[in-house]
CSV table of C-alpha atoms and ligand atoms in Angstrom, one decimal:
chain,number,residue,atom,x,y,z
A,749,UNK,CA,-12.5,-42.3,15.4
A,750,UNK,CA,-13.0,-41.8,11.4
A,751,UNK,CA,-11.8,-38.9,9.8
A,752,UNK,CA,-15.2,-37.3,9.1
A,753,UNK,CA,-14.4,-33.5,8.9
A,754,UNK,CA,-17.1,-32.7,6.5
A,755,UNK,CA,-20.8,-31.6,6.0
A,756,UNK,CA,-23.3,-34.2,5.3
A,757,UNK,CA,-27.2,-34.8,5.2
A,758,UNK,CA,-27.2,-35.5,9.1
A,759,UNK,CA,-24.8,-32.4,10.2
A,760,UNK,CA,-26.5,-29.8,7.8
A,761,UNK,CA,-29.3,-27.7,6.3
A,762,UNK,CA,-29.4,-27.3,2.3
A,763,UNK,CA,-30.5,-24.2,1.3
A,764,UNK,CA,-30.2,-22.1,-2.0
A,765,UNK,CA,-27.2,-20.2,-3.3
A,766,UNK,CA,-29.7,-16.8,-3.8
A,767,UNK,CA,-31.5,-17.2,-0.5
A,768,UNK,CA,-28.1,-17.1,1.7
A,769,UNK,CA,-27.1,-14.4,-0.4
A,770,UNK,CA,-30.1,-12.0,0.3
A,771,UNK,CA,-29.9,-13.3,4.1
A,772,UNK,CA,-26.1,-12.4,4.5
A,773,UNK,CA,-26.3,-9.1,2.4
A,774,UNK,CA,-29.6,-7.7,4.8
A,775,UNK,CA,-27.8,-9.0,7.3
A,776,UNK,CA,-24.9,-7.2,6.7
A,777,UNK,CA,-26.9,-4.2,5.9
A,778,UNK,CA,-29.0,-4.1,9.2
A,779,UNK,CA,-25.4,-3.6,11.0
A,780,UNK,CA,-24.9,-0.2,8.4
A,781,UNK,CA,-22.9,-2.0,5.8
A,782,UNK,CA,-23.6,0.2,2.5
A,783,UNK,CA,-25.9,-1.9,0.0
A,784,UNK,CA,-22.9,-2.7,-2.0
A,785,UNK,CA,-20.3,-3.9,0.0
A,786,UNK,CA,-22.9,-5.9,2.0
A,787,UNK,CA,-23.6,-7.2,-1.7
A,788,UNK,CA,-19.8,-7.9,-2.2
A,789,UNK,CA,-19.4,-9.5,1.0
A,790,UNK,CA,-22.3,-11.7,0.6
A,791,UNK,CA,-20.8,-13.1,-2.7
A,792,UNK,CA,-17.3,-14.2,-1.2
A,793,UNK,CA,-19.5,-16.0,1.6
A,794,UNK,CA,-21.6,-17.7,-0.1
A,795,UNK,CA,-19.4,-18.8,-4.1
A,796,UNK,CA,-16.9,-20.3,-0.9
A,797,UNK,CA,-19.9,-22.5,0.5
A,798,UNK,CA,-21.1,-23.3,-2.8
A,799,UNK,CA,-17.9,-24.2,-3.6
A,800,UNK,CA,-17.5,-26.5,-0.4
A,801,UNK,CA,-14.9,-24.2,1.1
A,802,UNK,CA,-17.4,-24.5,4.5
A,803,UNK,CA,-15.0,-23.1,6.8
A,804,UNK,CA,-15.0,-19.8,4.9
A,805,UNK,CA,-18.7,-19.3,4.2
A,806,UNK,CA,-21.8,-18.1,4.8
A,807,UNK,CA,-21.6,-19.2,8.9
A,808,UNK,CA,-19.0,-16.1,8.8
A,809,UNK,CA,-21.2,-13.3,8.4
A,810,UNK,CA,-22.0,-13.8,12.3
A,811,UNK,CA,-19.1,-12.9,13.1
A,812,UNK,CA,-18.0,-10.4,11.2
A,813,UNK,CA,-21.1,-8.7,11.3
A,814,UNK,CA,-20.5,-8.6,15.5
A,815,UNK,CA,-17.1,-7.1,14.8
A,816,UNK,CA,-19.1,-4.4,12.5
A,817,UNK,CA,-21.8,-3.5,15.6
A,818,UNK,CA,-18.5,-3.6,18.1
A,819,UNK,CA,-17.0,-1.2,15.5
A,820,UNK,CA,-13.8,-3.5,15.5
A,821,UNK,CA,-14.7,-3.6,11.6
A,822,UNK,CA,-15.1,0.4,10.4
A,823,UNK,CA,-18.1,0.7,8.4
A,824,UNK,CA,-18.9,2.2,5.8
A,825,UNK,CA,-15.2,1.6,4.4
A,826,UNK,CA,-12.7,3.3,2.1
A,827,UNK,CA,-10.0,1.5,0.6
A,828,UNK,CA,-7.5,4.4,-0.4
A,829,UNK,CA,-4.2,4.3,-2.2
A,830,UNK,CA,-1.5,5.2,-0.1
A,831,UNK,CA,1.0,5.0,-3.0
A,832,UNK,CA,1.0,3.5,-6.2
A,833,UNK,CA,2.6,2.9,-10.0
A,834,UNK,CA,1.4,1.8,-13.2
A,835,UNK,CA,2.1,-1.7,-11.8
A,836,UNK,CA,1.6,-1.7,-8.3
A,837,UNK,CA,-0.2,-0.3,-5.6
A,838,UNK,CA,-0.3,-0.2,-1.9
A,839,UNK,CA,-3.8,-0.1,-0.4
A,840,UNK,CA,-5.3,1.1,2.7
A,841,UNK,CA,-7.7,-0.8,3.5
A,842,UNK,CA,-9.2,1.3,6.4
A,843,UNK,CA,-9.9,-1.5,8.6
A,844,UNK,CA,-13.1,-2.4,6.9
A,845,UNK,CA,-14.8,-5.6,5.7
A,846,UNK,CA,-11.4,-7.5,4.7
A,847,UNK,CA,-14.0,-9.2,2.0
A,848,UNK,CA,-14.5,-6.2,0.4
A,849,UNK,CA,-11.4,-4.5,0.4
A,850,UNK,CA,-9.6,-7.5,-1.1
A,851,UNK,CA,-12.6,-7.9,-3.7
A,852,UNK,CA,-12.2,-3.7,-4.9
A,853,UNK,CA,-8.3,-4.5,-4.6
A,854,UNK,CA,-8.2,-7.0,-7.4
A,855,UNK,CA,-10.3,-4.9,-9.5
A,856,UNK,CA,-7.3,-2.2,-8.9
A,857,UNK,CA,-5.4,-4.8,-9.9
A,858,UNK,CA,-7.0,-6.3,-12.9
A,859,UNK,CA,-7.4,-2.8,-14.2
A,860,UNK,CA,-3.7,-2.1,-13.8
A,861,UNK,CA,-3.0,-5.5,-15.9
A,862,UNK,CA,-5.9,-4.2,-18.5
A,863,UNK,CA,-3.5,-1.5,-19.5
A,864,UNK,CA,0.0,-2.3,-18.3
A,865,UNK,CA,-0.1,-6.0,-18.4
A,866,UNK,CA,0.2,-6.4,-14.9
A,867,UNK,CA,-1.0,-5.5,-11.3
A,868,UNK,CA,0.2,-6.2,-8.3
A,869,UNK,CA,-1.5,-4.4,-4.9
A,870,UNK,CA,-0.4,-5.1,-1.4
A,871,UNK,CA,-3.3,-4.2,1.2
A,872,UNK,CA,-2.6,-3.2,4.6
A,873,UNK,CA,-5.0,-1.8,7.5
A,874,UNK,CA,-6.8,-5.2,6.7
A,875,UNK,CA,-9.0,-8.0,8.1
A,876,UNK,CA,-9.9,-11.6,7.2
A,877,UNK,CA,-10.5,-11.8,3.4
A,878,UNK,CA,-11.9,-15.8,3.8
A,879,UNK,CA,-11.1,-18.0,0.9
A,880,UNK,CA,-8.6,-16.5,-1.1
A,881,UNK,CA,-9.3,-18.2,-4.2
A,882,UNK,CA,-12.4,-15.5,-4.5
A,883,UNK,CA,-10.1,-12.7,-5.5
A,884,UNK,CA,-7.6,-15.0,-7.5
A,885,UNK,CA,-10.6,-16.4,-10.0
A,886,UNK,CA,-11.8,-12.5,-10.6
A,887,UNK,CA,-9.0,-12.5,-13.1
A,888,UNK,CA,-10.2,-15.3,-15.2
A,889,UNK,CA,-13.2,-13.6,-16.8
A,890,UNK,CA,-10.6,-11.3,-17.9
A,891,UNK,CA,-8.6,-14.0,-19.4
A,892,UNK,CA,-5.6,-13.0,-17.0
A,893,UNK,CA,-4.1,-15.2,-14.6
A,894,UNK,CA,-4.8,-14.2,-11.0
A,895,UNK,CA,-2.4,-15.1,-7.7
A,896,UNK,CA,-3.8,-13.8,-4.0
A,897,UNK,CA,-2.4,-14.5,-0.3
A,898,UNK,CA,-3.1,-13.6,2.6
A,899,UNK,CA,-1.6,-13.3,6.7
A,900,UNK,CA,-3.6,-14.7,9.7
A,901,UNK,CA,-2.6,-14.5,13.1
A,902,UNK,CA,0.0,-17.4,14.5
A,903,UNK,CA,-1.7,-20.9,14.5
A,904,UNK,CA,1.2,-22.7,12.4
A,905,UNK,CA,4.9,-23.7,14.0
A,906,UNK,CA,8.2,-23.3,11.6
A,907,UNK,CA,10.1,-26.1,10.5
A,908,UNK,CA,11.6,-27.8,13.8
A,909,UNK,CA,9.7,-25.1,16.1
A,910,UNK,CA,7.4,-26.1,18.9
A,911,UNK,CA,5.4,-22.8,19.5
A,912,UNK,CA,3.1,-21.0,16.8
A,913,UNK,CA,4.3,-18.0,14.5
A,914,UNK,CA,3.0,-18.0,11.7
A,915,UNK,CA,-0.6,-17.6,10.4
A,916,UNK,CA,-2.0,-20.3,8.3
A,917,UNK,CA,-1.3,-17.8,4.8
A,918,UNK,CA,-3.1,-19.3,1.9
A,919,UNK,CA,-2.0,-18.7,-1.9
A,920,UNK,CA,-4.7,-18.8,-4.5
A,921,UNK,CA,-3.2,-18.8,-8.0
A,922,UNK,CA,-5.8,-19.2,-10.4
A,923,UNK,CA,-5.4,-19.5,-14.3
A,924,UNK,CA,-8.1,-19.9,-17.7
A,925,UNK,CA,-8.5,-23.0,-19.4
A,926,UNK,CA,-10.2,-23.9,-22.5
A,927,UNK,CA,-12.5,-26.9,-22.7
A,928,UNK,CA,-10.9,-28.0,-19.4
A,929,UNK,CA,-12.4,-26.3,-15.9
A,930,UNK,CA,-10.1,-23.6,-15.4
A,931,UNK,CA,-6.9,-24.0,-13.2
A,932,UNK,CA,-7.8,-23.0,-8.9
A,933,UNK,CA,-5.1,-23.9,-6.7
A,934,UNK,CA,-6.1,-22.6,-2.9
A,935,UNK,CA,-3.9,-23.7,-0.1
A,936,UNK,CA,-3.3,-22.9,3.2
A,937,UNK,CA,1.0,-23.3,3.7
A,938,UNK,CA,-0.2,-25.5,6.7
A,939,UNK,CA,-1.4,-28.9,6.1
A,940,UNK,CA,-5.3,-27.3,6.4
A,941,UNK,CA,-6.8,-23.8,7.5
A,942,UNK,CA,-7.2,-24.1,10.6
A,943,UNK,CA,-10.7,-23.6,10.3
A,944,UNK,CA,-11.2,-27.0,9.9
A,945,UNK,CA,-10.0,-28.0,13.3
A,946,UNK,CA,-12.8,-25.7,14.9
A,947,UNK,CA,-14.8,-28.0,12.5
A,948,UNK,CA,-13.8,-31.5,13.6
A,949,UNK,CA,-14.1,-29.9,17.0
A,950,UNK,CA,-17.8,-28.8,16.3
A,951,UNK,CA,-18.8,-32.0,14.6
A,952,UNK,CA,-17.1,-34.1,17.7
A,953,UNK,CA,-14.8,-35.9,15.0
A,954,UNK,CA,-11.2,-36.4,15.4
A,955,UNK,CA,-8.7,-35.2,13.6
A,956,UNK,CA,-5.6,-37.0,11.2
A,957,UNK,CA,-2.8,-37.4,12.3
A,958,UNK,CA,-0.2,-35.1,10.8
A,959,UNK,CA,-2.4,-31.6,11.2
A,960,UNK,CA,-1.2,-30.4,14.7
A,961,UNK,CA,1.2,-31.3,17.0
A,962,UNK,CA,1.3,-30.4,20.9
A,963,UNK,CA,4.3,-28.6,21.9
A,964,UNK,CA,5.9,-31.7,23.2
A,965,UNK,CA,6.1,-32.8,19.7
A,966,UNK,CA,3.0,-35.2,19.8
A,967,UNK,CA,0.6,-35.4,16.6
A,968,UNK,CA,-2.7,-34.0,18.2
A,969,UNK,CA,-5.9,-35.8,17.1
A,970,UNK,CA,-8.5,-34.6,19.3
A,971,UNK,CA,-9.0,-30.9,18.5
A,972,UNK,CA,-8.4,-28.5,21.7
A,973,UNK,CA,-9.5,-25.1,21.8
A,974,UNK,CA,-6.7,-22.4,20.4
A,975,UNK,CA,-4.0,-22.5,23.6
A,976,UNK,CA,-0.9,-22.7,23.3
A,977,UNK,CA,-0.2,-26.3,23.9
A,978,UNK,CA,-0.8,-27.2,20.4
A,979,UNK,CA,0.3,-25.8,17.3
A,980,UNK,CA,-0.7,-26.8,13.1
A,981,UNK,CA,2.1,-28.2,11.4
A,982,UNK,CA,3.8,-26.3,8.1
A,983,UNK,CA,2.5,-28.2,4.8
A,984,UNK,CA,5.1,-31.0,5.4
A,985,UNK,CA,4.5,-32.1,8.6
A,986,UNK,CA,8.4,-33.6,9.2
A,987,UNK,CA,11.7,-32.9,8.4
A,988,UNK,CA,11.6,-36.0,6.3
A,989,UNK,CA,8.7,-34.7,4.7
A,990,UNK,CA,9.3,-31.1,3.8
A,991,UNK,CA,8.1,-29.0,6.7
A,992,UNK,CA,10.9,-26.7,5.9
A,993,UNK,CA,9.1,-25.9,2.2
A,994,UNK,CA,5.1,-25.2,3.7
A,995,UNK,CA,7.6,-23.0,6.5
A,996,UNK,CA,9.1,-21.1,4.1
A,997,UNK,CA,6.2,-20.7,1.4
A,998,UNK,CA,4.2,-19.1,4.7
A,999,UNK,CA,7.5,-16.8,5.2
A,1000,UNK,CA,6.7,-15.7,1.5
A,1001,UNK,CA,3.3,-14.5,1.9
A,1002,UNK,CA,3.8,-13.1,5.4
A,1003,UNK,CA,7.2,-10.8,3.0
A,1004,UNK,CA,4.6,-10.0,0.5
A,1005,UNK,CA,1.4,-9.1,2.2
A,1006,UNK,CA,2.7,-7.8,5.9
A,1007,UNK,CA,6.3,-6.7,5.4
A,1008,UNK,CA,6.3,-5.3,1.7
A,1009,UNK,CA,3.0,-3.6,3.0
A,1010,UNK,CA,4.4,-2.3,6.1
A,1011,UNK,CA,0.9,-3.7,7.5
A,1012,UNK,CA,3.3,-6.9,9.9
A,1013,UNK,CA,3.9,-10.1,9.9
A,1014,UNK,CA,1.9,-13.0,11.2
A,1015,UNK,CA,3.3,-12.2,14.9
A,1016,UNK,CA,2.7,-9.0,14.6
A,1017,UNK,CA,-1.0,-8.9,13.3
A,1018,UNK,CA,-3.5,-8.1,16.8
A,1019,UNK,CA,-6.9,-11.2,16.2
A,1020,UNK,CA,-8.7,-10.6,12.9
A,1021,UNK,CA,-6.3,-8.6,11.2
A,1022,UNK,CA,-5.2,-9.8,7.8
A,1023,UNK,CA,-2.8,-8.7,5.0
A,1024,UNK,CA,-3.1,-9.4,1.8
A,1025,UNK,CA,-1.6,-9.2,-1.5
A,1026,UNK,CA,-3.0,-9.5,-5.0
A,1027,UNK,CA,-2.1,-10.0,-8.4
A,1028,UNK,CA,-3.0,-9.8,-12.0
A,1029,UNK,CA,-1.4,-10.9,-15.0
A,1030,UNK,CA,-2.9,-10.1,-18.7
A,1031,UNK,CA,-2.3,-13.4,-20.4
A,1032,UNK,CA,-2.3,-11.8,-23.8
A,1033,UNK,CA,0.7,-9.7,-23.1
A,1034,UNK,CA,2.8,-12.9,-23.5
A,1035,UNK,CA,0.9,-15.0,-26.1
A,1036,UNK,CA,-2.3,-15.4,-27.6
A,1037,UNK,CA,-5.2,-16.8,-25.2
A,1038,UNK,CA,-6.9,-19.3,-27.5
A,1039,UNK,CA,-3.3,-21.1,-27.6
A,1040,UNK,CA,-2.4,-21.1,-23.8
A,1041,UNK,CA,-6.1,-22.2,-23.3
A,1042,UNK,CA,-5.2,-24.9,-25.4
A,1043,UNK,CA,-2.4,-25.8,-23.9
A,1044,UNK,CA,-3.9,-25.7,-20.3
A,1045,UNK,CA,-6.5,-27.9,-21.7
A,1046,UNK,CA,-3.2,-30.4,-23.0
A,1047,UNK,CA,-1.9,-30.2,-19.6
A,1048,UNK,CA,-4.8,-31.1,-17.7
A,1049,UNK,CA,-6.1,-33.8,-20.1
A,1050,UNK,CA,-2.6,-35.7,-19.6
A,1051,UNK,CA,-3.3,-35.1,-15.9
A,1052,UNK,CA,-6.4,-36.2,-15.6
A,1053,UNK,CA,-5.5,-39.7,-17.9
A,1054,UNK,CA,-2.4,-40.6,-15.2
A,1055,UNK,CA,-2.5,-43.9,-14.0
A,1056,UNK,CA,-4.2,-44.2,-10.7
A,1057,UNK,CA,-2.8,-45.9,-8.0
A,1058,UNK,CA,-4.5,-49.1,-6.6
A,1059,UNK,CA,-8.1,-48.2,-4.9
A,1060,UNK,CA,-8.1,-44.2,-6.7
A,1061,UNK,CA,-10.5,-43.5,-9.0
A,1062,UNK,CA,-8.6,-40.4,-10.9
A,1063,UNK,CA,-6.1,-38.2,-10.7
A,1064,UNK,CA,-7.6,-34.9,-10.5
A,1065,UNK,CA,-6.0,-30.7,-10.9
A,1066,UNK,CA,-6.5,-28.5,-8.2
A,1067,UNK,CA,-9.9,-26.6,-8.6
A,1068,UNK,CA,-12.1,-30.2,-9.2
A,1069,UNK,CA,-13.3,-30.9,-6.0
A,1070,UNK,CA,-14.4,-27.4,-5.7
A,1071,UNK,CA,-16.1,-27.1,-9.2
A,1072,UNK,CA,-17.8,-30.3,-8.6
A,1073,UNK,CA,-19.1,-29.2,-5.4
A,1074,UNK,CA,-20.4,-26.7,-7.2
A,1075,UNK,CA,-22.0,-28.3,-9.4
A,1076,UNK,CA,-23.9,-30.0,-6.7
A,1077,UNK,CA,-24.7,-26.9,-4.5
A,1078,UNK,CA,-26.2,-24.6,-7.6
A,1079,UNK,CA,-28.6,-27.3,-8.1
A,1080,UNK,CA,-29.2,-29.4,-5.1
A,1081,UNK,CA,-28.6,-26.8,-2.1
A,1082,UNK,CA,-25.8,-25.5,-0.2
A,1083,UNK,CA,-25.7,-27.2,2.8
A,1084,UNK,CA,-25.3,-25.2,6.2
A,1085,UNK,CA,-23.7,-26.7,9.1
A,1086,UNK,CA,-26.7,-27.2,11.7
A,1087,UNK,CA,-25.1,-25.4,14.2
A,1088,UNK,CA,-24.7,-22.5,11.7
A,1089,UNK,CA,-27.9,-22.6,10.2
A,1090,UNK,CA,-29.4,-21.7,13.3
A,1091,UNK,CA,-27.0,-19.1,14.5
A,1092,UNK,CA,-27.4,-17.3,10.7
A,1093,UNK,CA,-31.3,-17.5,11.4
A,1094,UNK,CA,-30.8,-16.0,15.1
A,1095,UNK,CA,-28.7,-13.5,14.2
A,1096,UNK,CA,-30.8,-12.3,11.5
A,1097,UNK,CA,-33.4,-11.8,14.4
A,1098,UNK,CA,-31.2,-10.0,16.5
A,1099,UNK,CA,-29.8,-7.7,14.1
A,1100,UNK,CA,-33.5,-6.6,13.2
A,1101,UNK,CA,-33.9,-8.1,9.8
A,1102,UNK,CA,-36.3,-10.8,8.1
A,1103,UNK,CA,-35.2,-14.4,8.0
A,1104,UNK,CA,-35.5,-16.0,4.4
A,1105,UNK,CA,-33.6,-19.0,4.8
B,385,NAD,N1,-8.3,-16.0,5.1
B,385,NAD,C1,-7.6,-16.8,5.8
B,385,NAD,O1,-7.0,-16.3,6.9
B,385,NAD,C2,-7.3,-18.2,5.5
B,385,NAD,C3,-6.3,-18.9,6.1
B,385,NAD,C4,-6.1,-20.2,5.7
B,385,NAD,C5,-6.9,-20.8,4.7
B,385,NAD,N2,-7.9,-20.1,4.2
B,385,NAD,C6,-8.8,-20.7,3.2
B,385,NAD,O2,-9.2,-22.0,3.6
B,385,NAD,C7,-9.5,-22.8,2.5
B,385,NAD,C8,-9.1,-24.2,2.6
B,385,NAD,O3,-7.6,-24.3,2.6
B,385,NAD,P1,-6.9,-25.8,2.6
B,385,NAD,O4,-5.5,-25.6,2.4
B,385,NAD,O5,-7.4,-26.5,3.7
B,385,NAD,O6,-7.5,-26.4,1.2
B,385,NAD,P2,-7.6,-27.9,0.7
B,385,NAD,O7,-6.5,-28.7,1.3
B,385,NAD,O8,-9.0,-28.3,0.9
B,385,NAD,O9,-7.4,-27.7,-0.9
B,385,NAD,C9,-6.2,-27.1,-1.3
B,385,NAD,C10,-6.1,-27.1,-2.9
B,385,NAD,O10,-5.9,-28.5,-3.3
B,385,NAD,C11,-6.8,-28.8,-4.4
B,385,NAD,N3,-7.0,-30.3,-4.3
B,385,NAD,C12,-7.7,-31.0,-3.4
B,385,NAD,N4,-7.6,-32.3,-3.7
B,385,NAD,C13,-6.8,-32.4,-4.8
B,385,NAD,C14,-6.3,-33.5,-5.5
B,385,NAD,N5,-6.5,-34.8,-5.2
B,385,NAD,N6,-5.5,-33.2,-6.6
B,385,NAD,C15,-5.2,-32.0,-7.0
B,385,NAD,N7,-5.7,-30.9,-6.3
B,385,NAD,C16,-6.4,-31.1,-5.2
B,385,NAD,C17,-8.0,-28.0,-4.2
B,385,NAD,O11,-8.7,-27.8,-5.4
B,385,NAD,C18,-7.4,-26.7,-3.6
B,385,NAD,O12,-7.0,-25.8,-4.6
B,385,NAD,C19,-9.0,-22.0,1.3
B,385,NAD,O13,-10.1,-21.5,0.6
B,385,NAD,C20,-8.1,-20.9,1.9
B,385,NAD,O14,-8.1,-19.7,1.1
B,385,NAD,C21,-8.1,-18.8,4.5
């Protein structure tokens, strides 16, 4: 079968960016969320389905809001400082919304950065903060550059390994350009979140080669349910091909958000729970912003203008395919999985609220 693991006319719904927003945030609020965090919650959904990121998006709100009504999310939530410097901080984050308390830890951390130069926070108590490349980009209005990771339960083998330890723990690093769209690099250390295998499984399409392997060392192409016969593959894939560098990038965010936190790592993390760490760094503590903007937009115009190889049609830097999506979505619609569309609808119903999409 085709690799086809993505949305399309005949697998989805379009609707606007500012009706899924009011759906998720009444949504959110008709399971007690306050106004606010319902608000901030809503945003991380839906800018990661406008920005194609459909795995992460607006089809989450069912079931986080479930985990809110089966209090396995505490609302209303509190994310308190357990200790902290000028630079740093380590954050409770009370076992709340994880969108939320990763969105009010980067503004910790941005403000640290406004008046130190840097912030770094480390959030523990946590759960799934979605795409993590929300938190990173808060920075750039505030011409800093902005880094975020976070833990997930075990889907992903080590290097050489045959059984699943490690979550899927993304990096986001994002950082300002000038002319050129600004720099968003947001990677799961596996070859892809595993949110895109329930996907393929969903849409009845296999999947690559090279994204999961069974336990007797197999490449998997027809997505199973999560059991442990089957494990995703460190970014690498083989020995030949670097599995030991996706292995030991995930090792790095598992150090910085669940051990440094004291929150655990990837093993130790029950379903749902998440750690996270965030950083901010004020660009105009080491030069001045209109010239690294103007280098960025150097770099990425010689990037852009590399020779393609045969049948490409551009080289492109990480944050494209998402801005271009974007650019789509804002005006055209963001399309909704089917599937999803009607589960936002019936949830809205069941939680009491109005359906607007
Ligand atoms: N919260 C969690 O537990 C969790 C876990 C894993 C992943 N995620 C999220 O899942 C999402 C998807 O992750 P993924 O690893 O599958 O992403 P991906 O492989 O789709 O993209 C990774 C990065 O590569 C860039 N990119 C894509 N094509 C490119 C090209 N040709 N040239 C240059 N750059 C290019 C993208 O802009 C992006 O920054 C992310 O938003 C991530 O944060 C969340």
């Amino acid at each position: 079968m085709a690799h086809k693991v993505k949305l399309n006319e005949s697998n989805s719904t379009r609707v606007s960016a500012e009706d899924l927003h009011r759906q998720l945030s009444m949504i959110f609020q008709a399971v007690e969320t306050p106004e606010n965090h319902a608000d901030i919650a809503a945003k991380v959904l839906v800018s990661a389905s406008v920005r194609g990121v459909d795995t992460h998006g607006v089809s989450q709100v069912i079931g986080y809001s479930e985990a809110i009504e089966s209090g396995f999310f505490t609302v209303p939530q509190e994310t308190t400082v357990i200790t902290e410097s000028e630079t740093t901080a380590l954050l409770s984050a009370g076992n709340g919304i994880g969108l939320v308390s990763a969105y009010e830890g980067m503004e910790i951390a941005i403000r640290k950065a406004q008046e130190y130069g840097l912030g770094m926070v480390s959030i523990r108590d946590g759960h799934h903060v979605g795409m993590v490349a929300y938190y990173a980009m808060m920075a750039l209005e505030h011409d800093m550059i902005g880094m975020s990771m976070t833990t997930a339960t075990p889907s992903v083998r080590p290097a050489l390994g045959a059984k699943k330890m490690l979550g899927t723990n993304p990096i986001g690093f994002a950082a300002p350009a000038g002319a050129e769209r600004d720099f968003v690099l947001d990677m799961a250390t596996s070859t892809v979140a595993g949110g895109k295998v329930g996907l393929a499984r969903r849409l009845g399409v296999n999947i690559p080669e090279g994204w999961a392997l069974t336990t007797e060392g197999k490449p998997l192409t027809e997505p199973e349910e999560e059991n442990d016969r089957w494990a995703l593959n460190p970014l690498g894939n083989t020995r030949e091909q670097g599995s030991h560098k996706g292995y030991g990038l995930a090792m790095m965010v598992d150090i910085l958000c669940g051990v440094l936190s004291g929150g655990g790592f990837s093993r130790q993390l029950a379903r749902g729970e998440n750690m996270t760490c965030l950083m901010a760094v004020d660009i105009g503590r080491f030069r001045d912003i209109d010239d690294f903007k103007a280098m960025m937009d150097d770099m990425i115009g010689q990037l852009h203008s590399t020779p393609t190889l045969p049948g490409e049609e551009g080289v492109l830097v990480a944050g494209d395919p998402e801005a271009e999506a974007t650019e789509d979505r804002l005006v055209n619609g963001v399309p909704v999985e089917n599937g999803n569309y009607a589960g936002i609808k019936a949830r809205a119903l069941e939680v009491g609220t109005e359906v607007v999409i």
